[in-house]
Amino acid sequence: MALNLTKGQRVDVGLQQVAIGLGWNPDPLASPGQGFDLDATAFLVGENGKCPSEAHVVFYNNLESPDRSVRHSGDNRTGEGEGDDETIFVNLGTIDPKVTEVIVAVTIDQAEARRQNFGQVRNAFIRIYDSTNGLELLKYELDEDFSTETAVEFGRIYKRNGAWKFEAIGRGRTGGLEALANQYL
């Protein structure tokens, strides 16, 4: 049975090959006629809290890390349907030793132009599951009202004493993907 996390909670990942699924539903009353395009991004950062290079940012425009340990499923532009809308696959056993954290963030594409924010998104979640058999390990549902934020750091997978762990962060910010890139690059 999957563990439902709360903000700030930390757990052992316990696997080498995981998938991080992102799901969401737009609020039907918000931005009528305009879709919501949420994008999952993985920032592979080192001890200094920065990505070694731009290639260590895995998202819809860079689908694979340089060492091929992190892969993105591609861009889902609508969030329609049930289940995961975008997925990031991570092989923690082959990840570059310079990488000590994988920050999992979600942004809203064209949020400023469309006047959209996470307060208009419903049922947003990430879940981590075993990519070899699909067994869900944990889920973190965004339950705060981020009425001005266009980016949310959902969580991070980090290495501590040789073991990979996950922390539910739930930190919102304005400025979308650009603001996050400025922080981690």
Short mmCIF file of C-alpha atoms in Angstrom, two decimals:
data_model
loop_
_atom_site.label_atom_id
_atom_site.label_comp_id
_atom_site.label_asym_id
_atom_site.label_seq_id
_atom_site.Cartn_x
_atom_site.Cartn_y
_atom_site.Cartn_z
CA MET A 1 0.00 0.00 0.00
CA ALA A 2 1.30 3.46 -0.92
CA LEU A 3 2.20 5.98 1.72
CA ASN A 4 0.44 9.36 1.49
CA LEU A 5 2.92 12.03 2.50
CA THR A 6 2.41 15.40 4.10
CA LYS A 7 4.56 18.47 3.55
CA GLY A 8 7.98 18.04 5.16
CA GLN A 9 7.70 14.29 5.57
CA ARG A 10 10.73 12.19 4.59
CA VAL A 11 10.90 8.50 3.69
CA ASP A 12 13.43 6.01 2.36
CA VAL A 13 13.00 5.28 -1.33
CA GLY A 14 14.49 1.81 -1.04
CA LEU A 15 14.69 1.14 -4.80
CA GLN A 16 17.13 1.79 -7.63
CA GLN A 17 14.64 2.25 -10.47
CA VAL A 18 11.73 4.55 -9.78
CA ALA A 19 9.24 6.57 -11.76
CA ILE A 20 7.80 9.89 -10.65
CA GLY A 21 4.32 10.44 -12.03
CA LEU A 22 2.65 13.85 -12.16
CA GLY A 23 -1.10 14.30 -12.43
CA TRP A 24 -3.47 17.24 -12.33
CA ASN A 25 -6.89 18.52 -13.35
CA PRO A 26 -7.65 22.11 -14.31
CA ASP A 27 -10.42 23.88 -12.45
CA PRO A 28 -13.20 24.02 -15.08
CA LEU A 29 -14.23 27.49 -13.89
CA ALA A 30 -10.72 28.97 -14.16
CA SER A 31 -9.48 30.35 -17.48
CA PRO A 32 -12.41 29.10 -19.56
CA GLY A 33 -11.40 28.17 -23.10
CA GLN A 34 -7.72 27.95 -22.19
CA GLY A 35 -6.04 24.73 -21.27
CA PHE A 36 -3.60 24.25 -18.42
CA ASP A 37 -0.24 22.82 -19.42
CA LEU A 38 1.68 21.68 -16.36
CA ASP A 39 5.23 20.53 -16.89
CA ALA A 40 7.31 18.22 -14.72
CA THR A 41 11.00 19.04 -14.40
CA ALA A 42 13.86 17.26 -12.65
CA PHE A 43 16.84 19.35 -11.56
CA LEU A 44 19.84 17.09 -10.93
CA VAL A 45 21.93 19.02 -8.43
CA GLY A 46 25.21 18.43 -6.64
CA GLU A 47 26.52 19.20 -3.16
CA ASN A 48 26.58 22.93 -3.98
CA GLY A 49 22.83 22.96 -4.72
CA LYS A 50 23.43 23.64 -8.43
CA CYS A 51 23.11 21.57 -11.59
CA PRO A 52 26.51 20.68 -13.09
CA SER A 53 25.22 21.89 -16.48
CA GLU A 54 22.04 22.85 -18.33
CA ALA A 55 21.90 19.25 -19.58
CA HIS A 56 21.19 18.23 -15.95
CA VAL A 57 17.73 19.80 -16.18
CA VAL A 58 15.38 17.13 -17.52
CA PHE A 59 12.05 18.41 -18.85
CA TYR A 60 9.92 18.52 -22.01
CA ASN A 61 12.71 20.23 -23.97
CA ASN A 62 15.56 17.97 -22.71
CA LEU A 63 14.17 14.47 -22.27
CA GLU A 64 17.30 12.77 -20.91
CA SER A 65 20.17 13.51 -18.53
CA PRO A 66 23.75 13.24 -19.87
CA ASP A 67 24.28 9.88 -18.14
CA ARG A 68 20.83 8.64 -19.29
CA SER A 69 19.81 7.86 -15.69
CA VAL A 70 16.90 10.33 -15.76
CA ARG A 71 14.35 10.35 -18.58
CA HIS A 72 11.19 12.38 -19.17
CA SER A 73 8.11 10.84 -20.84
CA GLY A 74 7.35 13.95 -22.88
CA ASP A 75 4.94 16.85 -22.68
CA ASN A 76 1.25 16.30 -21.91
CA ARG A 77 -0.33 19.63 -22.75
CA THR A 78 -3.83 19.10 -21.30
CA GLY A 79 -3.89 16.98 -18.14
CA GLU A 80 -6.97 15.23 -19.51
CA GLY A 81 -7.89 11.82 -18.17
CA GLU A 82 -7.04 9.87 -15.06
CA GLY A 83 -3.64 8.93 -13.70
CA ASP A 84 -0.22 10.30 -14.51
CA ASP A 85 0.01 13.04 -17.11
CA GLU A 86 3.81 13.20 -17.25
CA THR A 87 6.43 10.83 -15.86
CA ILE A 88 10.10 11.11 -14.98
CA PHE A 89 12.01 7.82 -14.85
CA VAL A 90 15.05 7.70 -12.56
CA ASN A 91 17.67 4.97 -12.24
CA LEU A 92 19.30 5.86 -8.93
CA GLY A 93 21.85 3.09 -9.39
CA THR A 94 23.41 4.72 -12.45
CA ILE A 95 23.00 8.39 -11.61
CA ASP A 96 26.15 10.51 -11.92
CA PRO A 97 28.03 10.48 -8.57
CA LYS A 98 28.19 14.31 -8.76
CA VAL A 99 24.40 14.37 -8.37
CA THR A 100 23.22 14.25 -4.76
CA GLU A 101 19.63 15.42 -5.25
CA VAL A 102 16.88 15.25 -7.83
CA ILE A 103 14.53 18.20 -7.31
CA VAL A 104 11.08 17.49 -8.74
CA ALA A 105 9.26 20.66 -9.75
CA VAL A 106 6.11 21.43 -11.67
CA THR A 107 5.47 24.63 -13.60
CA ILE A 108 2.58 26.06 -15.61
CA ASP A 109 3.50 26.77 -19.23
CA GLN A 110 2.56 30.31 -20.34
CA ALA A 111 1.14 31.02 -16.89
CA GLU A 112 1.72 34.75 -17.03
CA ALA A 113 0.26 35.21 -20.52
CA ARG A 114 -2.78 33.10 -19.63
CA ARG A 115 -3.08 34.56 -16.12
CA GLN A 116 -2.92 31.11 -14.56
CA ASN A 117 -1.58 29.89 -11.23
CA PHE A 118 -1.61 26.79 -9.07
CA GLY A 119 -4.68 28.06 -7.22
CA GLN A 120 -6.61 27.21 -10.40
CA VAL A 121 -5.34 23.63 -10.55
CA ARG A 122 -7.11 20.78 -8.81
CA ASN A 123 -5.93 17.34 -7.69
CA ALA A 124 -2.25 18.00 -8.45
CA PHE A 125 0.01 15.22 -7.20
CA ILE A 126 3.26 13.42 -7.68
CA ARG A 127 3.71 9.78 -6.90
CA ILE A 128 6.76 7.57 -6.82
CA TYR A 129 6.47 4.00 -7.94
CA ASP A 130 8.67 1.05 -8.79
CA SER A 131 9.29 1.41 -12.53
CA THR A 132 9.92 -2.33 -12.89
CA ASN A 133 6.49 -3.47 -11.68
CA GLY A 134 4.33 -0.33 -11.29
CA LEU A 135 3.89 -0.74 -7.51
CA GLU A 136 3.20 2.69 -5.99
CA LEU A 137 5.43 3.54 -3.03
CA LEU A 138 4.30 7.01 -2.07
CA LYS A 139 2.13 9.89 -3.12
CA TYR A 140 2.22 13.58 -2.31
CA GLU A 141 -0.88 15.61 -3.08
CA LEU A 142 -0.69 19.36 -3.31
CA ASP A 143 -3.29 20.57 -0.84
CA GLU A 144 -2.34 24.21 -0.41
CA ASP A 145 -3.91 27.05 -2.38
CA PHE A 146 -1.03 28.57 -4.32
CA SER A 147 -3.07 31.47 -5.69
CA THR A 148 -0.13 33.45 -7.11
CA GLU A 149 2.48 30.75 -7.68
CA THR A 150 3.33 29.45 -11.15
CA ALA A 151 5.88 26.87 -10.03
CA VAL A 152 5.92 24.35 -7.20
CA GLU A 153 8.81 22.29 -5.92
CA PHE A 154 6.91 19.13 -5.03
CA GLY A 155 9.77 17.20 -3.55
CA ARG A 156 13.30 15.93 -3.77
CA ILE A 157 15.05 12.61 -3.90
CA TYR A 158 18.33 13.00 -2.06
CA LYS A 159 21.22 10.82 -1.03
CA ARG A 160 22.09 10.57 2.66
CA ASN A 161 24.63 8.11 4.06
CA GLY A 162 24.56 6.11 0.83
CA ALA A 163 20.75 5.71 0.77
CA TRP A 164 18.21 7.54 -1.40
CA LYS A 165 15.34 9.26 0.41
CA PHE A 166 12.36 11.40 -0.62
CA GLU A 167 11.19 14.61 1.04
CA ALA A 168 7.82 16.22 0.30
CA ILE A 169 8.58 19.94 -0.08
CA GLY A 170 5.47 21.71 -1.42
CA ARG A 171 7.13 25.10 -1.89
CA GLY A 172 5.46 27.46 -4.37
CA ARG A 173 7.03 30.39 -6.17
CA THR A 174 6.35 32.89 -8.88
CA GLY A 175 8.35 33.17 -12.09
CA GLY A 176 7.73 29.64 -13.42
CA LEU A 177 10.47 27.51 -14.91
CA GLU A 178 12.77 30.49 -15.42
CA ALA A 179 12.83 31.28 -11.68
CA LEU A 180 13.65 27.67 -10.85
CA ALA A 181 16.35 27.51 -13.53
CA ASN A 182 17.91 30.67 -12.11
CA GLN A 183 18.05 29.04 -8.70
CA TYR A 184 19.51 25.69 -9.75
CA LEU A 185 21.79 26.68 -12.67
#
